[in-house]
Amino acid sequence: SPPGAKTEGQGSGGGGKKAQQDIAQATGDVCKVKPPDLKLQDAVVGFSQSEKEVNPFRIAETESIRSEAKKRNIEKLVYTNANSQASKQISDIRDMIAQDVDAIIVAPLLEEGMDPALNAANEAGIPVFLIDRETAGKPCEDYITFMGSNFYKQGKQAADLLADFTNENAQVAVLEGTPGASVTIDRTEGFEQQLEEYPDMEIVASQTGEFLRTKGQTVMEQLIQSNPDIDAVYAENDEMALGAIQALKDAGKDPGQDVKVVSIDGTEQAVQAIITGDINAVIETNPRFGPLAFDTIEDYLAGKPIPQKIIVQDDIYTKKNAQEKLDETY
Amino acid sequence: MDSGARPNKSLDASTVTSWVRGRGVYVAFVVLVIFNLIVTPNFASVVTLSTLLITVSPIVLVSLGVALTIGTEGIDLSVGSVMALASAFLPLYLGYGWPVGLSVALLVGVLAGLVNGSLVAFVGVQPIIATLAMLVGGRGLAQIFAGGQSLPVTDPVILWLGQGRLFGLPAPVIVAAVAVLVVGFLVRRTTFGRYVVAIGGNRSASYLSGHPVRRTLLAVYVISGLLAALAGVVATARLGASDPSNIGLLIELSAITAVVVGGTPLSGGRVKVVGTVMGALLIQLISNTFIANDLPFTWAQVLTAAIILVAVYLQKGRGVV
Amino acid sequence: MEQDSPILEVRRVTKRFPGVLALDGVSFDLRPGEVHALVGENGAGKSTLIKVVTGVYRPDEGQILFNGEEVTFAEPRESQAAGISTIYQEINLIPLLSVAQNVFLGREPRNSLGMIDKARMNRDAAEILERYGIRADVTAPLRSLGLGVQQMVAIARAISVDARAVIMDEPTSSLEAREVETLFGVIGQLREEGVGVIYVSHRLEELYEICDRVTVLRDGRVAHTGDLAELSRLQLIAHMLGRELSEVQEEGATGFGGEHETAREPVLVAQSLSQRPRLHEVSFDVHPGEVVGLAGLLGAGRTETAKAIFGAEPIDSGSVRVEGKDIKTGSPGAAIRAGIAFLPEDRKLEGIIPDLSVRENIVAAALPKLARAGLVSEKAQDDLVEEFMQSLGIKASSPNQPVRELSGGNQQKVLLARWMCMNPKVLILDEPTRGIDIGAKVEIQKLVDDLAAKGLGIILISSEVDEITEGSDRVVALRDGTVVGLLSEDEITESNLMALLAHGEDSGHGGQETREDADG
Amino acid sequence: MSTGSADTEGLGGSPAWRERLFTTLQRRGAIVVLILVVAVSAVVFDNFLTEQNLENIVLQGAFLGLIVVGMTFVIISGGIDLSVGSMVGLGGILAALTVQVSWPLALILPPLVCGLIGFGNGLLIARAKMAPFIVTLAGLLGIRGLALALANEKPIGIGGSSPFDWFGQGQILGISVPVFFVIIAFAVGGLVLARTSYGRIIFAIGGSEESARLMGLPVDRTKVIAYTTSGALAGFAGALLAARLSAGDPNAGLAWELDAISAVVVGGTLLTGGAGTMSGSLAGVLLLSILQNLINQLGTLGSYAQQVVSGFFLIIVVVVQAYLSRKER
Ligand SMILES: Nc1ncnc2c1ncn2[C@@H]1O[C@H](COP(=O)(O)OP(=O)(O)OP(=O)(O)O)[C@@H](O)[C@H]1O
Ligand SMILES: Nc1ncnc2c1ncn2[C@@H]1O[C@H](COP(=O)(O)OP(=O)(O)OP(=O)(O)O)[C@@H](O)[C@H]1O
Ligand SMILES: [Mg+2]
Ligand SMILES: [Mg+2]
């Protein structure tokens, strides 16, 4: 596979609950801004997606926003996609402002670099709602609120789970996401930090699989060859985990048994793999922001106070609950 | 299997150096193998070799097609997207049996090649632009047809193409080897091969010698599309699922690198089949080396660039003027 | 003049290419105010010597002295800056740029802001060209001009800089008589100004007209140096070929024999070929065993006619018949299958495939014949290649040598071989002996004769009047893309031909000036 | 070394004024298409001709525009520069790393370093006679790796509004600063290309490198300067982009080399070298920018459909040009 530079980043993986009430857990202060006099049905809402829909998470996220907009009969949904380019996301948002949208839902690409867009929206008096990734700036001032998962915490959870499965003694291979993506950074840092709690667990290799199944497979093939003693794999998304499983089987290992596998997202195929015993656990990241986002916009338009941060409660799938929760996956 | 000049029989010093220079890729490959033997744990094993060969197979398949297009002084940037197209279509028709699914997938590649080839040969669009458009649009189409989803492939015959073995040889390697032989034969033995290098060497002269310039160009892009589709099928089979968003992503860069590092000049007029295979092996081995030794991805990329430059530098020498 | 120290001196220079010793201890000197002829067979090393002197190649051994000081030029730019102006063998200009831009490339006149002064550049260029008797639209892209005019532009560019030495590698090979006269005028002027001129040509009569001394190269060595006046033509040829005088003596000026027996039914009929605005209703026929000469001044439409017949250029109307059957126009493939072969005039752009081997270049057109079901028969191919390399005396280190490494004349022979191995019924030769050495030229002329005797129909285009008059059984005279006359048998004399071509000189106008109205 | 491969046959023919008209159409084809597209968009979309939207279009194209100026030189000289996208990433990271030390340095260092890398590219291409495609392809890989390594694989925020930010977000006379720079770049680039000896030599090299060398033109130096300029402009674009984002993103400029090449080709420059105009390239950049804007105005196309539309658009423009240029012959 090519040694090329790329960023087809995956977003966070996603957990699978459907109802927004379940996922929302407001934290921090509330925000109260004076809204314009407008009904949601008459609003033109912009949605700035950060990356192409190349993985289940992004697909489910965009789909959720689109179908919810349709369901609620809103006037128009203006959809743009930044194709992983921060500069494009800014001009996308500015294009929406030029079109006089009434509210903008942004799935930010980067933590940094959104200032010019947020400023421009502010100047035009258009409220911005962030989903799935946070970005630098103050809630209530630069944007209304953030809704999403805590990737850092996901990394920590993964470390704890792996420790649990391996009796706190393992040679761990890490399959990282796209280099430079904030999801990758947080999930790696959370994992590494938490692993320090377990002195007998050692990371023997940490390589990027670029959130891709193919890449996850080839990288795992290489790693298992040069490090035959690997007995735990942390994959920062489900796709890479599925690729790694294939590679482990090819190398004569039994994933789930000889080699414990933990990954993040909660896609249907991954949870299915828990049932068949190839993956030990999956940490959920919920991509279905549609209902939550539009509820929040509705609250905002109604002049209700909005929490400054709405952190999604992510589930954990294991052998115990995989079967029953399978239809919550995406 | 080059169709260009073979070294002189009279072996003086300059001939020897120029022989070595023409084969920078072999030198680089051998050096890298030795390096790995010393440094990489468990490198000298059958498994390592077979993994290397399996992973390199799709690259070899697309590189062969790209080599042909480059031979005509063209290029095919669309191979990765054509792989994605084939991957998207494969599961859609597998319900009618594997022959149908496979044929449809390969046909899609042929079609993409026909579009590229027609634009190049009949409309006169520059190859890099024609295939760039296909690179951009083709993957979009693949995603639309597959609904952006990755669909599982369970047909045993198709899966065999990616995961099976014959006489202990991995199936993807067999597929790639057959393609190498066929293309090598085309280039060396057939009038078609001669037309390819003649067109690349001097299109007007080739035309005035009565060569079917347009037909040959069309055929070259169709072959490239077909090989890319085949690579897409193999990659899909290996994955056990279609993945139109990611299969073949950026493979055009690897392929072009393999072709050029293998001694086929971008200015056309020469096609080196064995060199191309070596080039593909070299760049795959580079990437394997970095992963197996857990070197950081970023520096791996920097070093890859350096190695490519050295390998190509070693074989320049056949200067102009 | 004798006591002047040389401007340029080459001392025991050796240059090797893989498998070839191109120059072997060559010494040479050029004095101010002399025109020094450099002659030798194809592949003797003339062009290589020039390239070594001007910094295109670096010599393996030996020294080069310019103005008495040793110099090593790394690039042509450096030799040019030092005062050596060179016209290389193939035209080396930029086809997509305008004539004026080509003349002034790299030394454009500028205005007070340091920007190119386009108006002045065009004016100056027109003026310079005018001085050399070239009337062409200086704003037209160079590639829209005929080869002859391009060559004159190259000469104008080279001479319009102040140089101490001017080197001309076969400058006249694509010129016809009028331009050659102009050029000689210019050379005379240079001589008066004390500039040294190195002059390479295969046309011996030209040498005697303008050269003072001569150096003969043979197989990379100097075979003779001395005053040209002291050598007879035959002696000169003897030096070039390395043969005894008596052996050479038997041969005539051209290799053509007498007339041919021709069949009654024409093998080729060109009917009313038109391609506005260059060709107008051109019709003529060729009988088996007949050599039909196409005569005309620069830009008269000879090449155009040949290409139209061969299908290399689309035509507006007209037809081509071979042995009574209409062939598809606009397709070289169809023409070749019908038995037509065409040796193009521009070797570099339309002839050789530079990176391919001699072998592959020779069999390029014959591939379909050598192949069964698309498979090339190596054996048949090698036999063919060997046969023609021998019969044409192609000088190459092996059939595997890339054709770009051959000398200009040998490249031409390779192209001839490409077409002769097709056993064509009609052979169109556009300037077949351009750049071919005297020995080979005679051979090629003989060959044309032999081929005609075997029953081929031949169309011969040549700017050399004796070639046309002695070689042709009939002559078709073209002017401005129109057939203006037909000469046969006894009528074919130089004066008749000249009268035909020159007639209407003052009323009509030649090809190179047709762009004058392009001022919009 | 691509001496006119396709159009060596068929020399000029039609009366001069017609030929000129077609040449002009072909060369200015992009501008003609641009005017058409603007006219149609103005009718279809209410918001298209608003001042704000037009400014968006121009600003969006500004960063790519800087790269396109350098790319135009390189492509006309018969080469190609695939490393510019990665240089944008590197330039941004260098700016982000140095802005804390001194903000002028953050503006100067990126073009300097990237210019130097471009200089290296140029040397390998001109001196070592390596293929531009492969040299700059290696650059594409290596420089991106370098940018990621320097950035520790994360975007680097530039907190606060130092004067540096002004270069990305400020305005001069109502014009965004990056737009101001790109106007200067196109103006200077256009003048150099059309009205200086250097520009003519670029054309000569693209037309026939061997001839240019034999004509005694400084081929190597000219090429090295072209690649150096291309690198420096890309580095500068990276710095400006960092100023605009208030952050250095190591993945910035990803795949921009393809956009830049498209813009140049859409602008009527031959990839084989030897012909082209700066105004065409400008029109090419604007066209790409407008296409993106229109897709956003529509606001309903999925990202896959957007890709298909982009590919199709590219082909349409190029086919129209191929048609025009064939007429010219
Ligand atoms: N670049 C090259 N590489 C290898 N061999 C070369 C090269 N250039 C010239 N030669 C060889 O050097 C010899 C001298 O060639 P050169 O071109 O100097 O001949 P010439 O006297 O100019 O002939 P002509 O009259 O045909 O132009 C030839 O045998 C030719 O094949
Ligand atoms: N009306 C014209 N407009 C533009 N170019 C012309 C015109 N007439 C002639 N030419 C140019 O001059 C050339 C003359 O045509 P052609 O080559 O057929 O003449 P020729 O008799 O073979 O002359 P030459 O000896 O130069 O080959 C054409 O190739 C063309 O480029
Ligand atoms: Mg010569
Ligand atoms: Mg002619």
PDB file of C-alpha atoms in Angstrom, chain C residues 256-439:
ATOM      1  CA  PHE C 256      21.684   7.515 -61.998  1.00  0.00           C
ATOM      2  CA  GLY C 257      21.752   5.505 -65.180  1.00  0.00           C
ATOM      3  CA  GLY C 258      19.725   6.036 -68.293  1.00  0.00           C
ATOM      4  CA  GLU C 259      16.034   5.905 -68.866  1.00  0.00           C
ATOM      5  CA  HIS C 260      13.782   3.116 -67.703  1.00  0.00           C
ATOM      6  CA  GLU C 261      11.364   0.867 -69.453  1.00  0.00           C
ATOM      7  CA  THR C 262       7.979   1.837 -68.184  1.00  0.00           C
ATOM      8  CA  ALA C 263       4.729  -0.044 -68.294  1.00  0.00           C
ATOM      9  CA  ARG C 264       1.680   1.444 -69.922  1.00  0.00           C
ATOM     10  CA  GLU C 265      -0.720   1.187 -67.002  1.00  0.00           C
ATOM     11  CA  PRO C 266       0.117   3.629 -64.220  1.00  0.00           C
ATOM     12  CA  VAL C 267       0.713   2.111 -60.822  1.00  0.00           C
ATOM     13  CA  LEU C 268      -0.336   5.296 -59.066  1.00  0.00           C
ATOM     14  CA  VAL C 269      -2.753   7.981 -60.077  1.00  0.00           C
ATOM     15  CA  ALA C 270      -3.163  11.111 -58.015  1.00  0.00           C
ATOM     16  CA  GLN C 271      -6.320  12.873 -59.085  1.00  0.00           C
ATOM     17  CA  SER C 272      -7.155  16.502 -58.310  1.00  0.00           C
ATOM     18  CA  LEU C 273      -5.651  16.565 -54.838  1.00  0.00           C
ATOM     19  CA  SER C 274      -6.689  19.729 -53.067  1.00  0.00           C
ATOM     20  CA  GLN C 275      -6.006  20.978 -49.632  1.00  0.00           C
ATOM     21  CA  ARG C 276      -6.767  24.643 -49.391  1.00  0.00           C
ATOM     22  CA  PRO C 277      -4.855  26.801 -49.348  1.00  0.00           C
ATOM     23  CA  ARG C 278      -1.781  24.759 -50.022  1.00  0.00           C
ATOM     24  CA  LEU C 279      -2.695  22.342 -52.794  1.00  0.00           C
ATOM     25  CA  HIS C 280      -4.895  23.001 -55.782  1.00  0.00           C
ATOM     26  CA  GLU C 281      -6.059  20.190 -58.012  1.00  0.00           C
ATOM     27  CA  VAL C 282      -2.740  18.417 -58.196  1.00  0.00           C
ATOM     28  CA  SER C 283      -2.914  15.501 -60.601  1.00  0.00           C
ATOM     29  CA  PHE C 284      -0.257  13.248 -62.031  1.00  0.00           C
ATOM     30  CA  ASP C 285       0.485   9.581 -62.412  1.00  0.00           C
ATOM     31  CA  VAL C 286       3.392   7.238 -61.963  1.00  0.00           C
ATOM     32  CA  HIS C 287       4.037   4.161 -64.041  1.00  0.00           C
ATOM     33  CA  PRO C 288       5.810   1.076 -62.834  1.00  0.00           C
ATOM     34  CA  GLY C 289       9.500   1.428 -63.472  1.00  0.00           C
ATOM     35  CA  GLU C 290       9.321   5.169 -63.714  1.00  0.00           C
ATOM     36  CA  VAL C 291      10.937   7.885 -61.619  1.00  0.00           C
ATOM     37  CA  VAL C 292       8.739  10.946 -61.428  1.00  0.00           C
ATOM     38  CA  GLY C 293      10.512  13.996 -60.095  1.00  0.00           C
ATOM     39  CA  LEU C 294       8.561  16.568 -58.133  1.00  0.00           C
ATOM     40  CA  ALA C 295      10.268  19.887 -58.646  1.00  0.00           C
ATOM     41  CA  GLY C 296       9.547  23.217 -57.045  1.00  0.00           C
ATOM     42  CA  LEU C 297      10.959  26.006 -54.984  1.00  0.00           C
ATOM     43  CA  LEU C 298      10.786  26.106 -51.210  1.00  0.00           C
ATOM     44  CA  GLY C 299       7.203  25.841 -50.100  1.00  0.00           C
ATOM     45  CA  ALA C 300       5.920  24.941 -53.520  1.00  0.00           C
ATOM     46  CA  GLY C 301       3.903  22.135 -52.018  1.00  0.00           C
ATOM     47  CA  ARG C 302       6.009  19.117 -52.854  1.00  0.00           C
ATOM     48  CA  THR C 303       6.039  17.710 -49.352  1.00  0.00           C
ATOM     49  CA  GLU C 304       2.379  18.521 -49.066  1.00  0.00           C
ATOM     50  CA  THR C 305       1.619  16.571 -52.229  1.00  0.00           C
ATOM     51  CA  ALA C 306       3.624  13.603 -51.042  1.00  0.00           C
ATOM     52  CA  LYS C 307       1.877  13.571 -47.691  1.00  0.00           C
ATOM     53  CA  ALA C 308      -1.502  13.882 -49.322  1.00  0.00           C
ATOM     54  CA  ILE C 309      -0.811  10.831 -51.455  1.00  0.00           C
ATOM     55  CA  PHE C 310       0.478   8.909 -48.484  1.00  0.00           C
ATOM     56  CA  GLY C 311      -2.529   9.860 -46.403  1.00  0.00           C
ATOM     57  CA  ALA C 312      -0.478  11.666 -43.790  1.00  0.00           C
ATOM     58  CA  GLU C 313      -2.453  14.854 -44.304  1.00  0.00           C
ATOM     59  CA  PRO C 314      -6.183  15.062 -44.724  1.00  0.00           C
ATOM     60  CA  ILE C 315      -7.257  16.424 -48.084  1.00  0.00           C
ATOM     61  CA  ASP C 316     -10.309  18.429 -49.008  1.00  0.00           C
ATOM     62  CA  SER C 317     -10.914  16.597 -52.242  1.00  0.00           C
ATOM     63  CA  GLY C 318      -9.252  14.325 -54.741  1.00  0.00           C
ATOM     64  CA  SER C 319      -8.424  10.667 -54.909  1.00  0.00           C
ATOM     65  CA  VAL C 320      -5.439   8.377 -55.010  1.00  0.00           C
ATOM     66  CA  ARG C 321      -5.534   5.173 -57.028  1.00  0.00           C
ATOM     67  CA  VAL C 322      -3.030   2.351 -56.811  1.00  0.00           C
ATOM     68  CA  GLU C 323      -3.150  -0.224 -59.597  1.00  0.00           C
ATOM     69  CA  GLY C 324      -6.571   0.999 -60.526  1.00  0.00           C
ATOM     70  CA  LYS C 325      -8.067   0.769 -57.059  1.00  0.00           C
ATOM     71  CA  ASP C 326      -9.073   3.816 -55.054  1.00  0.00           C
ATOM     72  CA  ILE C 327      -7.425   3.851 -51.673  1.00  0.00           C
ATOM     73  CA  LYS C 328      -8.706   5.427 -48.520  1.00  0.00           C
ATOM     74  CA  THR C 329      -7.191   8.876 -48.185  1.00  0.00           C
ATOM     75  CA  GLY C 330      -6.062  10.305 -44.896  1.00  0.00           C
ATOM     76  CA  SER C 331      -4.649   7.044 -43.574  1.00  0.00           C
ATOM     77  CA  PRO C 332      -0.993   6.084 -43.884  1.00  0.00           C
ATOM     78  CA  GLY C 333      -1.939   2.563 -42.873  1.00  0.00           C
ATOM     79  CA  ALA C 334      -4.200   2.216 -45.899  1.00  0.00           C
ATOM     80  CA  ALA C 335      -1.561   3.706 -48.181  1.00  0.00           C
ATOM     81  CA  ILE C 336       1.071   1.336 -46.878  1.00  0.00           C
ATOM     82  CA  ARG C 337      -1.186  -1.666 -47.311  1.00  0.00           C
ATOM     83  CA  ALA C 338      -1.836  -0.546 -50.861  1.00  0.00           C
ATOM     84  CA  GLY C 339       1.920  -0.582 -51.456  1.00  0.00           C
ATOM     85  CA  ILE C 340       2.966   3.030 -51.007  1.00  0.00           C
ATOM     86  CA  ALA C 341       6.042   3.912 -48.995  1.00  0.00           C
ATOM     87  CA  PHE C 342       7.058   7.384 -47.885  1.00  0.00           C
ATOM     88  CA  LEU C 343      10.413   8.604 -46.700  1.00  0.00           C
ATOM     89  CA  PRO C 344       9.684  11.848 -44.862  1.00  0.00           C
ATOM     90  CA  GLU C 345      11.709  14.975 -45.231  1.00  0.00           C
ATOM     91  CA  ASP C 346      12.062  15.791 -41.530  1.00  0.00           C
ATOM     92  CA  ARG C 347      14.118  12.938 -40.199  1.00  0.00           C
ATOM     93  CA  LYS C 348      14.128  14.028 -36.601  1.00  0.00           C
ATOM     94  CA  LEU C 349      10.442  14.806 -36.175  1.00  0.00           C
ATOM     95  CA  GLU C 350       8.833  12.315 -38.513  1.00  0.00           C
ATOM     96  CA  GLY C 351      11.384   9.658 -39.231  1.00  0.00           C
ATOM     97  CA  ILE C 352      13.435   8.083 -36.537  1.00  0.00           C
ATOM     98  CA  ILE C 353      12.174   6.783 -33.231  1.00  0.00           C
ATOM     99  CA  PRO C 354      15.248   7.950 -31.371  1.00  0.00           C
ATOM    100  CA  ASP C 355      15.373   5.654 -28.350  1.00  0.00           C
ATOM    101  CA  LEU C 356      14.571   2.501 -30.231  1.00  0.00           C
ATOM    102  CA  SER C 357      17.317   0.378 -31.704  1.00  0.00           C
ATOM    103  CA  VAL C 358      18.419   0.352 -35.287  1.00  0.00           C
ATOM    104  CA  ARG C 359      16.741  -3.013 -35.633  1.00  0.00           C
ATOM    105  CA  GLU C 360      13.395  -1.821 -34.377  1.00  0.00           C
ATOM    106  CA  ASN C 361      13.560   1.302 -36.469  1.00  0.00           C
ATOM    107  CA  ILE C 362      14.213  -0.672 -39.612  1.00  0.00           C
ATOM    108  CA  VAL C 363      11.344  -3.081 -39.102  1.00  0.00           C
ATOM    109  CA  ALA C 364       8.900  -0.452 -37.842  1.00  0.00           C
ATOM    110  CA  ALA C 365       6.798  -0.422 -40.980  1.00  0.00           C
ATOM    111  CA  ALA C 366       7.257  -4.088 -41.763  1.00  0.00           C
ATOM    112  CA  LEU C 367       5.914  -5.294 -38.419  1.00  0.00           C
ATOM    113  CA  PRO C 368       2.560  -6.512 -39.707  1.00  0.00           C
ATOM    114  CA  LYS C 369       4.364  -8.481 -42.404  1.00  0.00           C
ATOM    115  CA  LEU C 370       6.835  -9.982 -39.957  1.00  0.00           C
ATOM    116  CA  ALA C 371       4.144 -11.066 -37.585  1.00  0.00           C
ATOM    117  CA  ARG C 372       1.741 -13.894 -37.559  1.00  0.00           C
ATOM    118  CA  ALA C 373      -1.309 -13.398 -35.353  1.00  0.00           C
ATOM    119  CA  GLY C 374       0.399 -10.428 -33.788  1.00  0.00           C
ATOM    120  CA  LEU C 375       3.550 -12.352 -32.893  1.00  0.00           C
ATOM    121  CA  VAL C 376       6.760 -10.953 -34.278  1.00  0.00           C
ATOM    122  CA  SER C 377       9.105 -13.520 -35.780  1.00  0.00           C
ATOM    123  CA  GLU C 378      12.539 -12.706 -34.381  1.00  0.00           C
ATOM    124  CA  LYS C 379      14.284 -14.760 -37.004  1.00  0.00           C
ATOM    125  CA  ALA C 380      12.635 -13.134 -39.992  1.00  0.00           C
ATOM    126  CA  GLN C 381      13.223  -9.770 -38.396  1.00  0.00           C
ATOM    127  CA  ASP C 382      16.919 -10.309 -37.782  1.00  0.00           C
ATOM    128  CA  ASP C 383      17.466 -11.618 -41.283  1.00  0.00           C
ATOM    129  CA  LEU C 384      15.794  -8.599 -42.744  1.00  0.00           C
ATOM    130  CA  VAL C 385      17.744  -6.202 -40.586  1.00  0.00           C
ATOM    131  CA  GLU C 386      21.035  -7.846 -41.398  1.00  0.00           C
ATOM    132  CA  GLU C 387      20.306  -7.819 -45.094  1.00  0.00           C
ATOM    133  CA  PHE C 388      19.538  -4.124 -45.214  1.00  0.00           C
ATOM    134  CA  MET C 389      22.224  -3.008 -42.823  1.00  0.00           C
ATOM    135  CA  GLN C 390      24.643  -4.665 -45.153  1.00  0.00           C
ATOM    136  CA  SER C 391      23.209  -3.637 -48.456  1.00  0.00           C
ATOM    137  CA  LEU C 392      22.930   0.007 -47.394  1.00  0.00           C
ATOM    138  CA  GLY C 393      26.175  -0.022 -45.453  1.00  0.00           C
ATOM    139  CA  ILE C 394      24.605   1.261 -42.239  1.00  0.00           C
ATOM    140  CA  LYS C 395      27.323   2.109 -39.784  1.00  0.00           C
ATOM    141  CA  ALA C 396      26.254   1.135 -36.279  1.00  0.00           C
ATOM    142  CA  SER C 397      28.008  -0.701 -33.490  1.00  0.00           C
ATOM    143  CA  SER C 398      25.251  -3.304 -33.575  1.00  0.00           C
ATOM    144  CA  PRO C 399      21.601  -3.579 -34.550  1.00  0.00           C
ATOM    145  CA  ASN C 400      20.878  -2.934 -30.873  1.00  0.00           C
ATOM    146  CA  GLN C 401      22.341   0.565 -30.882  1.00  0.00           C
ATOM    147  CA  PRO C 402      19.728   3.253 -30.286  1.00  0.00           C
ATOM    148  CA  VAL C 403      19.231   5.034 -33.552  1.00  0.00           C
ATOM    149  CA  ARG C 404      19.667   8.439 -31.933  1.00  0.00           C
ATOM    150  CA  GLU C 405      23.334   7.646 -31.532  1.00  0.00           C
ATOM    151  CA  LEU C 406      23.903   7.194 -35.264  1.00  0.00           C
ATOM    152  CA  SER C 407      25.256   9.972 -37.409  1.00  0.00           C
ATOM    153  CA  GLY C 408      22.724  11.911 -39.426  1.00  0.00           C
ATOM    154  CA  GLY C 409      23.478  10.130 -42.672  1.00  0.00           C
ATOM    155  CA  ASN C 410      23.226   6.697 -41.151  1.00  0.00           C
ATOM    156  CA  GLN C 411      19.898   7.570 -39.626  1.00  0.00           C
ATOM    157  CA  GLN C 412      18.707   8.400 -43.113  1.00  0.00           C
ATOM    158  CA  LYS C 413      19.859   5.013 -44.358  1.00  0.00           C
ATOM    159  CA  VAL C 414      17.987   3.320 -41.555  1.00  0.00           C
ATOM    160  CA  LEU C 415      14.839   5.067 -42.726  1.00  0.00           C
ATOM    161  CA  LEU C 416      15.476   4.033 -46.283  1.00  0.00           C
ATOM    162  CA  ALA C 417      15.864   0.484 -45.101  1.00  0.00           C
ATOM    163  CA  ARG C 418      12.562   0.776 -43.238  1.00  0.00           C
ATOM    164  CA  TRP C 419      10.771   1.365 -46.511  1.00  0.00           C
ATOM    165  CA  MET C 420      12.770  -0.809 -48.834  1.00  0.00           C
ATOM    166  CA  CYS C 421      12.085  -3.887 -46.769  1.00  0.00           C
ATOM    167  CA  MET C 422       8.398  -3.337 -47.437  1.00  0.00           C
ATOM    168  CA  ASN C 423       8.804  -4.168 -51.131  1.00  0.00           C
ATOM    169  CA  PRO C 424       6.546  -1.274 -52.021  1.00  0.00           C
ATOM    170  CA  LYS C 425       4.952  -0.661 -55.392  1.00  0.00           C
ATOM    171  CA  VAL C 426       5.335   3.053 -55.102  1.00  0.00           C
ATOM    172  CA  LEU C 427       8.133   4.728 -53.228  1.00  0.00           C
ATOM    173  CA  ILE C 428       7.888   8.397 -52.342  1.00  0.00           C
ATOM    174  CA  LEU C 429      11.240   9.864 -51.457  1.00  0.00           C
ATOM    175  CA  ASP C 430      11.202  13.343 -49.950  1.00  0.00           C
ATOM    176  CA  GLU C 431      14.752  14.622 -50.087  1.00  0.00           C
ATOM    177  CA  PRO C 432      16.284  11.133 -49.821  1.00  0.00           C
ATOM    178  CA  THR C 433      19.889  12.220 -50.109  1.00  0.00           C
ATOM    179  CA  ARG C 434      19.792  15.131 -47.728  1.00  0.00           C
ATOM    180  CA  GLY C 435      22.740  14.892 -45.419  1.00  0.00           C
ATOM    181  CA  ILE C 436      24.023  11.779 -47.099  1.00  0.00           C
ATOM    182  CA  ASP C 437      27.709  11.562 -47.900  1.00  0.00           C
ATOM    183  CA  ILE C 438      28.922  11.500 -51.422  1.00  0.00           C
ATOM    184  CA  GLY C 439      29.622   7.798 -51.462  1.00  0.00           C
TER     185      GLY C 439
END
